[in-house]
PDB file of C-alpha atoms in Angstrom:
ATOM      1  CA  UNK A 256      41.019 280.694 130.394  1.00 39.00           C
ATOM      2  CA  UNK A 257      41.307 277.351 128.325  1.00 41.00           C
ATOM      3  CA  UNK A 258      43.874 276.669 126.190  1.00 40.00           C
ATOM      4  CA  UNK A 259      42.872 276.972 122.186  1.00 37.00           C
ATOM      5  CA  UNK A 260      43.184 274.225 120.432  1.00 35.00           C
ATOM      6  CA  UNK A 261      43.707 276.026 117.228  1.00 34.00           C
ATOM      7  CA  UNK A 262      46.633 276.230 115.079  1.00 34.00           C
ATOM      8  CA  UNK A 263      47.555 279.786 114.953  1.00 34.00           C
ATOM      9  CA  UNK A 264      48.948 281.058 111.569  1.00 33.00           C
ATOM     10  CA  UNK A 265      49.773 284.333 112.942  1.00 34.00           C
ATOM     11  CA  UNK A 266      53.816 285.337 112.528  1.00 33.00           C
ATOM     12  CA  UNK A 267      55.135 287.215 114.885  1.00 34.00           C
ATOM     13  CA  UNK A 268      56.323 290.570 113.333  1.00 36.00           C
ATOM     14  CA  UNK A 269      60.140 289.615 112.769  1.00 34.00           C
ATOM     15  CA  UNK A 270      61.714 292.205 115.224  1.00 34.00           C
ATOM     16  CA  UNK A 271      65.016 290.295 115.757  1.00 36.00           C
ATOM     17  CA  UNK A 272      67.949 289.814 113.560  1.00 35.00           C
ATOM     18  CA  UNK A 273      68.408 286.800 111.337  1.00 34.00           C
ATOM     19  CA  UNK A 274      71.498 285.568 113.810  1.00 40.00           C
ATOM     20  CA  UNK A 275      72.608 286.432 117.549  1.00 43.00           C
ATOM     21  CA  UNK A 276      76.011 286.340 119.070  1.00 39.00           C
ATOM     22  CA  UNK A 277      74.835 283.347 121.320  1.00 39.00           C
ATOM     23  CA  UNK A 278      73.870 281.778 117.942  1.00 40.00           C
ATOM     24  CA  UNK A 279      76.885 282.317 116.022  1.00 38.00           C
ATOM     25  CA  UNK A 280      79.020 281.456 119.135  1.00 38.00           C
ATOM     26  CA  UNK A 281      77.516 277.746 119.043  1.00 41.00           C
ATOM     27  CA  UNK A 282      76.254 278.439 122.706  1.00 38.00           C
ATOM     28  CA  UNK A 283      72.512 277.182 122.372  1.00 42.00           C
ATOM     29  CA  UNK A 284      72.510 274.320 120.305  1.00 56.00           C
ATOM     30  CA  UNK A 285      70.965 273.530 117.339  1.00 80.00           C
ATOM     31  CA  UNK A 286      68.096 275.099 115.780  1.00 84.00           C
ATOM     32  CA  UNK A 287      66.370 271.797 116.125  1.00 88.00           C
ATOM     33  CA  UNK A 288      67.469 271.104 119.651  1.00 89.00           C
ATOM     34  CA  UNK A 289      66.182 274.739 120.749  1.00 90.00           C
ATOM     35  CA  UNK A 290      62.839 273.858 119.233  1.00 91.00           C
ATOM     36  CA  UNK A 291      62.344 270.627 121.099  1.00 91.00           C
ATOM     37  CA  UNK A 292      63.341 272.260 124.419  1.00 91.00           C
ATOM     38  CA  UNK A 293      61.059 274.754 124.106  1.00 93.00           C
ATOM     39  CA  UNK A 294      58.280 272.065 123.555  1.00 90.00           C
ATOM     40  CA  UNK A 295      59.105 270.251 125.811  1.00 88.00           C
ATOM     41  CA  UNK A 296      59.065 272.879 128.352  1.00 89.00           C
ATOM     42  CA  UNK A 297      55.698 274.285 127.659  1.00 87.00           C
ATOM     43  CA  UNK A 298      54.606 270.412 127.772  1.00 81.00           C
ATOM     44  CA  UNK A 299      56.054 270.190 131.136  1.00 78.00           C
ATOM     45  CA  UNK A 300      54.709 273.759 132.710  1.00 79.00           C
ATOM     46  CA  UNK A 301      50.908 272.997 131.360  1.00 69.00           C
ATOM     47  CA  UNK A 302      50.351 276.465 131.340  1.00 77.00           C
ATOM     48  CA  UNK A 303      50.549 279.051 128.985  1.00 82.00           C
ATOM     49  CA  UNK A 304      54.185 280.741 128.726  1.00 88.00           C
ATOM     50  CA  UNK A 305      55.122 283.853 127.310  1.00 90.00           C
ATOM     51  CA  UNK A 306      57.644 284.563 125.235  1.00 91.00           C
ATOM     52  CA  UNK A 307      60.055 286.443 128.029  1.00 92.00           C
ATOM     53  CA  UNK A 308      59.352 283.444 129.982  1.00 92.00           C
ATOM     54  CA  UNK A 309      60.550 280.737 127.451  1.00 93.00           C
ATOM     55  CA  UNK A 310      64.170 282.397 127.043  1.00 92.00           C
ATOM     56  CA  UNK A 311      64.293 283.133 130.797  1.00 92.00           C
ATOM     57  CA  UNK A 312      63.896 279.413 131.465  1.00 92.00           C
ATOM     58  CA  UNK A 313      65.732 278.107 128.297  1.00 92.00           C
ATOM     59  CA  UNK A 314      68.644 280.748 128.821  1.00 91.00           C
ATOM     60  CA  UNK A 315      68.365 281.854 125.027  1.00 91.00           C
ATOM     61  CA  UNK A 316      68.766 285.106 124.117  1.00 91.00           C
ATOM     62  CA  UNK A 317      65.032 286.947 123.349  1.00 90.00           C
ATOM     63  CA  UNK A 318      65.460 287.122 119.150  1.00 89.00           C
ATOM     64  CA  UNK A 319      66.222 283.455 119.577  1.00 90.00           C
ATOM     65  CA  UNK A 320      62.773 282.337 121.249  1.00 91.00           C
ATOM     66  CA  UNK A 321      61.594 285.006 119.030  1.00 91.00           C
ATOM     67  CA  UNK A 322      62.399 283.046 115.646  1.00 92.00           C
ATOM     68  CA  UNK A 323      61.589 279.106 117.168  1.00 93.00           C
ATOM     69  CA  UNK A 324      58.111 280.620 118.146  1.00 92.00           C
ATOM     70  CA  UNK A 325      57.408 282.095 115.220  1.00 91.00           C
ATOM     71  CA  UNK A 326      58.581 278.476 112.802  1.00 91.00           C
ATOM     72  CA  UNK A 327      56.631 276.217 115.505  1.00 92.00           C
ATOM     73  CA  UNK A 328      53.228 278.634 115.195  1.00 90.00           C
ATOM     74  CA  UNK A 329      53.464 278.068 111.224  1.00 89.00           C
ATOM     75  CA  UNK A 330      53.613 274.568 111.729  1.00 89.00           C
ATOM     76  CA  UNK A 331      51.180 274.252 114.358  1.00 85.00           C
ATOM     77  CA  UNK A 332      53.014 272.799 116.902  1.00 87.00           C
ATOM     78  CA  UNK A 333      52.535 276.132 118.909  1.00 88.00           C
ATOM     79  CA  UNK A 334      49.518 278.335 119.088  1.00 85.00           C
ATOM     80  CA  UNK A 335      48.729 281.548 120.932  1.00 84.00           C
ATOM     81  CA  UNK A 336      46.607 281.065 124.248  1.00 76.00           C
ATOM     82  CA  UNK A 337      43.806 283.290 124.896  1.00 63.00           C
ATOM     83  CA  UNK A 338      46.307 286.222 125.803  1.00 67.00           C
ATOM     84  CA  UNK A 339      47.777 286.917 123.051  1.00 73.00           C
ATOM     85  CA  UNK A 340      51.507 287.545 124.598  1.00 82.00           C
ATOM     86  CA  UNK A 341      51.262 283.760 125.780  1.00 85.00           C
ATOM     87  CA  UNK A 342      51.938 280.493 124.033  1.00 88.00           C
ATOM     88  CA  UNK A 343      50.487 276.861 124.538  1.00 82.00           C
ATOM     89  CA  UNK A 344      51.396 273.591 122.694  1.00 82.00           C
ATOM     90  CA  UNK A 345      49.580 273.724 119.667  1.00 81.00           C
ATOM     91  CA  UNK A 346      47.179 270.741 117.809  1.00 77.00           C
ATOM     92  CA  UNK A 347      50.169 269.229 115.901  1.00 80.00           C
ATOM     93  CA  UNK A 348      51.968 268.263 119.141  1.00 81.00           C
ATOM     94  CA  UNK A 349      49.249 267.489 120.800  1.00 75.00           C
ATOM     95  CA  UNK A 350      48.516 265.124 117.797  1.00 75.00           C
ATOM     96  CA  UNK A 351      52.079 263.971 117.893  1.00 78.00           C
ATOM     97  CA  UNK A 352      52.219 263.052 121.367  1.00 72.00           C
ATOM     98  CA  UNK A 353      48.473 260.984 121.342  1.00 65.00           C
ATOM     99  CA  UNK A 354      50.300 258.910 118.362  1.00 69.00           C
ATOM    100  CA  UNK A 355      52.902 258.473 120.354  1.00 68.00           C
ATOM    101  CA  UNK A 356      50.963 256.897 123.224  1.00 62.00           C
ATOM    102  CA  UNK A 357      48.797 255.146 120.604  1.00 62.00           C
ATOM    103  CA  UNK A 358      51.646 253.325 119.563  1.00 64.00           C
ATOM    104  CA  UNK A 359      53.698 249.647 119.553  1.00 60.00           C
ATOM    105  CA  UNK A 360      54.235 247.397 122.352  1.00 66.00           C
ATOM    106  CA  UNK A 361      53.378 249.950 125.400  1.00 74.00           C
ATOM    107  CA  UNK A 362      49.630 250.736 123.771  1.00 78.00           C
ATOM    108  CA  UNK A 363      49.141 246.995 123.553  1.00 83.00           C
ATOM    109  CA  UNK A 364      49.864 246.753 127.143  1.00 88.00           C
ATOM    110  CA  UNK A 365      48.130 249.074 128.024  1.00 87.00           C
ATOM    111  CA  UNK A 366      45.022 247.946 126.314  1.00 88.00           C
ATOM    112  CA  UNK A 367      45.527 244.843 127.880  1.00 93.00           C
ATOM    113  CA  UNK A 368      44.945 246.119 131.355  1.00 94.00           C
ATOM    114  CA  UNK A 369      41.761 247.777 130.168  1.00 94.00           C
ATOM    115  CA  UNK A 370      40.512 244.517 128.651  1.00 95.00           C
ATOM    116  CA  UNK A 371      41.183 243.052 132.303  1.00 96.00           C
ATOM    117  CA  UNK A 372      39.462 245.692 133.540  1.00 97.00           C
ATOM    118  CA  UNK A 373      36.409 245.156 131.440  1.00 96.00           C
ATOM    119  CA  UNK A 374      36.321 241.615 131.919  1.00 96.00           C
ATOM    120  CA  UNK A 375      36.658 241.890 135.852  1.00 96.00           C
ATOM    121  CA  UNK A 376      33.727 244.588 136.247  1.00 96.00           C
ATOM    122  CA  UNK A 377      31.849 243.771 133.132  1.00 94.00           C
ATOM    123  CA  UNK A 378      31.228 247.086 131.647  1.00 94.00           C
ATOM    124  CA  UNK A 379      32.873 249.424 129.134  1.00 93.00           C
ATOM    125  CA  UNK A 380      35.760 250.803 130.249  1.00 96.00           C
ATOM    126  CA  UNK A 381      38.407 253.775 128.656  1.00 95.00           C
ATOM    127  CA  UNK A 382      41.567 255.430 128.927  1.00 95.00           C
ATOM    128  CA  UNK A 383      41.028 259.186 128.513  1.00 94.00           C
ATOM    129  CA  UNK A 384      43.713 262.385 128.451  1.00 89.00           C
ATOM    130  CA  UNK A 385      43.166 266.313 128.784  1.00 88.00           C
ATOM    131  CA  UNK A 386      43.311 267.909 125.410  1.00 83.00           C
ATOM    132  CA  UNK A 387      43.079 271.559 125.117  1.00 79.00           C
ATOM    133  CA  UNK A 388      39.726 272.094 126.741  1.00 85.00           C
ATOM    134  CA  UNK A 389      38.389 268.995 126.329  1.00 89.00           C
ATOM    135  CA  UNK A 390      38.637 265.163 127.202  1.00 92.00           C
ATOM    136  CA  UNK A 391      40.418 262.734 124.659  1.00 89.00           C
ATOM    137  CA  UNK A 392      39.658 258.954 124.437  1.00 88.00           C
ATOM    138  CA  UNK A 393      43.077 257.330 124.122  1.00 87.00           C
ATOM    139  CA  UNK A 394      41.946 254.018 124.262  1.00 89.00           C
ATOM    140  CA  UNK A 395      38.567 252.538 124.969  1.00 89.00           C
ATOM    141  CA  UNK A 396      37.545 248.185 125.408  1.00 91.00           C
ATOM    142  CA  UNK A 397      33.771 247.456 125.100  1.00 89.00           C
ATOM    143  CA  UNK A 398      31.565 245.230 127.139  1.00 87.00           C
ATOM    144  CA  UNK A 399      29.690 242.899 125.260  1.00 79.00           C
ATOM    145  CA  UNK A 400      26.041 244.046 125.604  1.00 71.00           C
ATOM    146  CA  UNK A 401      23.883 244.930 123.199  1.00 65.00           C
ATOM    147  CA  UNK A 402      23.045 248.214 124.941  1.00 56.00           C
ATOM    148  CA  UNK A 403      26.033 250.344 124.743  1.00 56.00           C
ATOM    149  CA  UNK A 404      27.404 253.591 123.926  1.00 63.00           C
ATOM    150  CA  UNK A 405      30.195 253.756 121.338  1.00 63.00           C
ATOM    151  CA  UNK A 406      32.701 256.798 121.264  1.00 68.00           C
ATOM    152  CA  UNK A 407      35.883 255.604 119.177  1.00 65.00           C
ATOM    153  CA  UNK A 408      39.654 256.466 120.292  1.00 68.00           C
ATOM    154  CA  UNK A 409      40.369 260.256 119.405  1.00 71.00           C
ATOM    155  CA  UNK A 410      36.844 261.046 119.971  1.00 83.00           C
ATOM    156  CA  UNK A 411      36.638 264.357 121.877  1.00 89.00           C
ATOM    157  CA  UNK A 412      33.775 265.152 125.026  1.00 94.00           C
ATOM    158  CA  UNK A 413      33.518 267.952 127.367  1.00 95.00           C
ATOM    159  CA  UNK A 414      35.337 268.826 130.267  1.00 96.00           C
ATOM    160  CA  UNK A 415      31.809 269.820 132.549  1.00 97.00           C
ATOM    161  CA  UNK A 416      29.550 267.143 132.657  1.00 97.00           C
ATOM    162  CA  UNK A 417      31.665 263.435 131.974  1.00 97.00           C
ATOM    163  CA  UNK A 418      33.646 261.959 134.664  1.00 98.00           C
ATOM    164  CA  UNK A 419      36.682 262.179 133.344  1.00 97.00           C
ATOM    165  CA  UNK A 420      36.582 265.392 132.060  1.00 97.00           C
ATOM    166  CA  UNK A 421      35.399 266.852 135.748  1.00 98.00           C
ATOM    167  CA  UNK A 422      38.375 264.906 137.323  1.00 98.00           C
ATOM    168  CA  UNK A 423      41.118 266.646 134.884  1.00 96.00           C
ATOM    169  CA  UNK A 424      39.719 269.787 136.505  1.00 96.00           C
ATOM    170  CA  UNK A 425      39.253 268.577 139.847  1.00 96.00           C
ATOM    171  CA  UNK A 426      43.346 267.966 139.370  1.00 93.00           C
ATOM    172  CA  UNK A 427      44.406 271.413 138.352  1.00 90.00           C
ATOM    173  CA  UNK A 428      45.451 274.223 140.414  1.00 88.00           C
ATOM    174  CA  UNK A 429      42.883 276.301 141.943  1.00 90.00           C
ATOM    175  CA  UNK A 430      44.210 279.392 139.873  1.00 87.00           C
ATOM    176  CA  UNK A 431      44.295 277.243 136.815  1.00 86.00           C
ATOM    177  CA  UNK A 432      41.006 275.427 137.547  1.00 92.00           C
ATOM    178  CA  UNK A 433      38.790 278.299 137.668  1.00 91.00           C
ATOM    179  CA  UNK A 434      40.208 279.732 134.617  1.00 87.00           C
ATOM    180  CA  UNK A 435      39.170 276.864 132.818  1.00 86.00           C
ATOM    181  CA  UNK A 436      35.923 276.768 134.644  1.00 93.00           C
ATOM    182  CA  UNK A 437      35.318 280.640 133.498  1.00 91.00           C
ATOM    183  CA  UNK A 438      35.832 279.708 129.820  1.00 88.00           C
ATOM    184  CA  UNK A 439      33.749 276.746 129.560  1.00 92.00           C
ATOM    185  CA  UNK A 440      30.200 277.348 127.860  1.00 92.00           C
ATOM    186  CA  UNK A 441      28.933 274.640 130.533  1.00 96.00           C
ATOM    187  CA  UNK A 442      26.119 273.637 128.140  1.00 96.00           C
ATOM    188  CA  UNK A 443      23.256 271.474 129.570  1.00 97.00           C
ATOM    189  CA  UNK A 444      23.094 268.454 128.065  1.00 96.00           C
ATOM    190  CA  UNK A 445      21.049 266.472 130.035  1.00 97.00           C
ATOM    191  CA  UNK A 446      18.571 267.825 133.030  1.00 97.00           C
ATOM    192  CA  UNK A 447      21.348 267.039 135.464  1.00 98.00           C
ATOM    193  CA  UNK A 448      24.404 268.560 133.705  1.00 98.00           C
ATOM    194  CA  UNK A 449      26.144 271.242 136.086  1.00 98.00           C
ATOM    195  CA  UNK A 450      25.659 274.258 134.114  1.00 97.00           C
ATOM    196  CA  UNK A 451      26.954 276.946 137.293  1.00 97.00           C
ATOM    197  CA  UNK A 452      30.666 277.930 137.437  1.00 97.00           C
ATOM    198  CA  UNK A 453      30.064 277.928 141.506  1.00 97.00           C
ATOM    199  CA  UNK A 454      28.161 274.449 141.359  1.00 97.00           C
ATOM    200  CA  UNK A 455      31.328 273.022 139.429  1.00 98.00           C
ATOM    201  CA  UNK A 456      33.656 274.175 141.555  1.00 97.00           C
ATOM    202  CA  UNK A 457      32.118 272.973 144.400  1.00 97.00           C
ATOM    203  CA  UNK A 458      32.150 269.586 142.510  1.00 98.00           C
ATOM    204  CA  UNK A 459      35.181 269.596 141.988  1.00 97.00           C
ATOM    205  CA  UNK A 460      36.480 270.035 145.497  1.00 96.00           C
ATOM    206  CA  UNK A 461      34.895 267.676 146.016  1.00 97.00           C
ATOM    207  CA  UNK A 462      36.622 265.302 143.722  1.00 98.00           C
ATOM    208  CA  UNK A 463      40.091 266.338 144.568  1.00 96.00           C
ATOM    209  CA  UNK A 464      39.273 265.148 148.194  1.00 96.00           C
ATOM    210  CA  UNK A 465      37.430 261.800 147.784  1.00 96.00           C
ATOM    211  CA  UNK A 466      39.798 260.823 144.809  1.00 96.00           C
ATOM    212  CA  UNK A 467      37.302 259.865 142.312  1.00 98.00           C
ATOM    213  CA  UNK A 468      34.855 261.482 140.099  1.00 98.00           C
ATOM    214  CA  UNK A 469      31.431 260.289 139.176  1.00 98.00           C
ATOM    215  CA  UNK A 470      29.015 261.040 136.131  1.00 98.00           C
ATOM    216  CA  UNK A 471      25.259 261.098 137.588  1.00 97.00           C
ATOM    217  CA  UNK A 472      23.477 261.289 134.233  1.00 97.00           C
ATOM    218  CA  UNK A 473      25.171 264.599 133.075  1.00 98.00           C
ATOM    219  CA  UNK A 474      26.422 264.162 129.526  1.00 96.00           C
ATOM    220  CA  UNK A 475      24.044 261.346 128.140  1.00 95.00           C
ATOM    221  CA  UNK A 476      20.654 260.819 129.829  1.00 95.00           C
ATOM    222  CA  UNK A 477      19.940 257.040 131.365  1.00 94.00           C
ATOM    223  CA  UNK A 478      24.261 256.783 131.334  1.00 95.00           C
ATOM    224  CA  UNK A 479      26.602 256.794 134.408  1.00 97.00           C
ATOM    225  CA  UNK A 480      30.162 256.704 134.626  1.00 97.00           C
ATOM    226  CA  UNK A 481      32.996 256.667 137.471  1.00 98.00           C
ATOM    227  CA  UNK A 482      36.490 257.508 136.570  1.00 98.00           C
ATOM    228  CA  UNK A 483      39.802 257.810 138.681  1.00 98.00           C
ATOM    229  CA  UNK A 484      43.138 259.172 137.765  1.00 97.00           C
ATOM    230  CA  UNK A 485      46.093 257.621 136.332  1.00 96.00           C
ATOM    231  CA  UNK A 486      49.083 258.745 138.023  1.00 93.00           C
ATOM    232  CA  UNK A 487      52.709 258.688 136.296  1.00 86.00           C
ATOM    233  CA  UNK A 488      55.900 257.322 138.058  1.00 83.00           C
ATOM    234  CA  UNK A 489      56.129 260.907 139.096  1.00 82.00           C
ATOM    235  CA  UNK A 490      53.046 260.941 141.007  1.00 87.00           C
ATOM    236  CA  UNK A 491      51.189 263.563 138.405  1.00 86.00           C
ATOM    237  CA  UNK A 492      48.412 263.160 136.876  1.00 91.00           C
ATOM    238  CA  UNK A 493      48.585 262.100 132.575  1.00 88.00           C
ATOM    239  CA  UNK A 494      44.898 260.054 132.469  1.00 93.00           C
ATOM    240  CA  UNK A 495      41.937 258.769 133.683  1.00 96.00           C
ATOM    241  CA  UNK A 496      40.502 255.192 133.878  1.00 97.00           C
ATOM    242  CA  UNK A 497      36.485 255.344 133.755  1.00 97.00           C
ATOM    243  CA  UNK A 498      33.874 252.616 133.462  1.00 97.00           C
ATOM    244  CA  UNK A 499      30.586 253.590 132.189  1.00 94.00           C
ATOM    245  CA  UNK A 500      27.215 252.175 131.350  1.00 94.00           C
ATOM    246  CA  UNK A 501      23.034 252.421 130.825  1.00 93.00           C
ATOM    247  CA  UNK A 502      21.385 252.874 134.004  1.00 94.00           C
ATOM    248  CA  UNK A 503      19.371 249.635 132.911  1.00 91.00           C
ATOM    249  CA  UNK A 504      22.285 247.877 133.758  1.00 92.00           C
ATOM    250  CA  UNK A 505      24.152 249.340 136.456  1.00 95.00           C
ATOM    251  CA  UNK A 506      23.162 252.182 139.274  1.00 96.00           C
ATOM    252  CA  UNK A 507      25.737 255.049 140.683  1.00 96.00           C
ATOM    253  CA  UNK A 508      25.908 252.419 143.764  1.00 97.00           C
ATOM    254  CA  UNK A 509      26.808 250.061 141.333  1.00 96.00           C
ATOM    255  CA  UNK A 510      29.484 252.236 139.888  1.00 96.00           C
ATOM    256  CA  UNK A 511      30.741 253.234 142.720  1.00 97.00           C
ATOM    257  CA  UNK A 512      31.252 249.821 143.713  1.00 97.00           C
ATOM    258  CA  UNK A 513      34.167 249.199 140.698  1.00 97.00           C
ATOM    259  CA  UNK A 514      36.134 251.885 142.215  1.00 97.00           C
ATOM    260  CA  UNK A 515      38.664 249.871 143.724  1.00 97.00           C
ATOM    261  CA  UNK A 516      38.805 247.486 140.759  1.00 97.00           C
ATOM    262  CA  UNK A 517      39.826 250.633 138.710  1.00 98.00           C
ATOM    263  CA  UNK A 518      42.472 251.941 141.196  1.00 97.00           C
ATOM    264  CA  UNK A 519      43.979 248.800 140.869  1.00 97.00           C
ATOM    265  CA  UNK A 520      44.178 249.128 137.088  1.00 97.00           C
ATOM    266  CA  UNK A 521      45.416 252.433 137.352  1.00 96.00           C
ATOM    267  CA  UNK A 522      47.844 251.874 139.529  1.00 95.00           C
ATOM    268  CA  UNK A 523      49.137 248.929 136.270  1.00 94.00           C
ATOM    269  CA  UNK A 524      48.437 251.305 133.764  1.00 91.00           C
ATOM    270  CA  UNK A 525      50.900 253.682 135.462  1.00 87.00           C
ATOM    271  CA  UNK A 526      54.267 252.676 133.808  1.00 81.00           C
ATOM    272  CA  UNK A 527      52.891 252.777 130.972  1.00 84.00           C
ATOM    273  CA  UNK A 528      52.017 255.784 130.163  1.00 74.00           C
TER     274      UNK A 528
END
């Protein structure tokens, strides 16, 4: 199932004493130092841990976990997946890390390359990110037409029927994927909007093996879009560059004609991220 995107309130019942041997021993660092660990873990996995698995992998004693989980849901920087016996990251680190990326000399960079972009295949163009269930529009460069759509940065679409949104799936695990997949209302929004869990899968099969993901229509009626995946220096997967316009303007054959343009920007925007 999706990840919520809620920030969960909920305490777990305080089970564990106020301090552990480890703890008074100096063993596991700071209190601080634990918490960012365990963040930066679950950031890392992109999957829902429990909390058995966080002190497994952080080597901290269970009470310890325990206590960090229970501060970081209060704060919302954790929040309880679907199963209730699992954590995710929560909406304040997921806000925290999109300022992050939003921010000094490497955003202006990386805007730079999409205002290349734009300028090269003369159409809007954006940067977009997975967010919980949904797609997030990091950064976004508009062509100058006077028949456009306009979504501003930290606007949120759906995972289903935009290209970007089917390519994040198209990247996951096949485990992962169709847990998303089942959670997903799939709402029509157009005539040609996938609204079938089978039909989406199949779509997305698809995607992972041509390496590109296309937008036929299926969130906005009389728009296309193309979008391929920005890759970090690791080789994983952290965005997605997509062009977009009216079908006035530009066909799917005309779309599908940028996609080497946009590789080549992605391939840029990849130490930048």
């Amino acid at each position: 199932m999706p990840r919520s995107t809620r920030a969960s309130a909920a305490v777990i019942p305080a089970t564990a004493p106020i301090q552990d041997e480890a703890e008074s021993a100096g063993l596991s660092g700071s209190s601080a130092e634990r918490s960012l660990r365990l963040l930066a873990l679950l950031a890392s996995e992109g999957r829902a841990l429990t909390l058995a698995d966080l002190a497994a992998q952080l080597g901290l004693p269970k009470g310890t976990a325990h206590r960090i989980c229970t501060q970081l849901l209060a704060t919302g920087f954790l929040a309880r997946d679907v199963d209730e016996r699992s954590f995710t990251v929560g909406p304040a680190l997921r806000r925290l890390a999109f300022d992050t990326l939003n921010h000094g000399v490497v955003r202006g960079l990386r805007h730079e390359v999409l205002s290349a972009l734009v300028r090269q295949v003369g159409e809007t163009c954006n940067l977009t990110t997975l967010d919980g269930a949904q797609v997030l529009y990091l950064d976004r460069v508009e062509a100058q037409w006077p028949l456009r759509l306009t979504l501003d940065v930290g606007s949120h679409v759906p995972l289903h029927c935009t290209a970007s949104g089917k390519l994040f799936l198209a990247q996951m695990q096949a485990k992962e994927r169709d847990a998303f997949i089942d959670g997903l209302p799939l709402e029509r929004m157009t005539p040609n909007t996938i609204t079938k869990a089978a039909a989406l899968r199949a779509e997305c099969e698809a995607i992972a093996t041509q390496g590109y993901s296309c937008d036929r229509e299926e969130f906005i009626a009389g728009l296309v879009a193309v979008a391929v995946p920005v890759r970090d220096t690791a080789g994983a997967v952290r965005a997605a560059l997509a062009v977009h316009a009216p079908t006035a303007r530009m066909s799917m054959d005309d779309a599908l004609g940028r996609i080497d343009a946009l590789k080549a920007a992605a391939q840029r925007m990849a130490g930048l991220l």
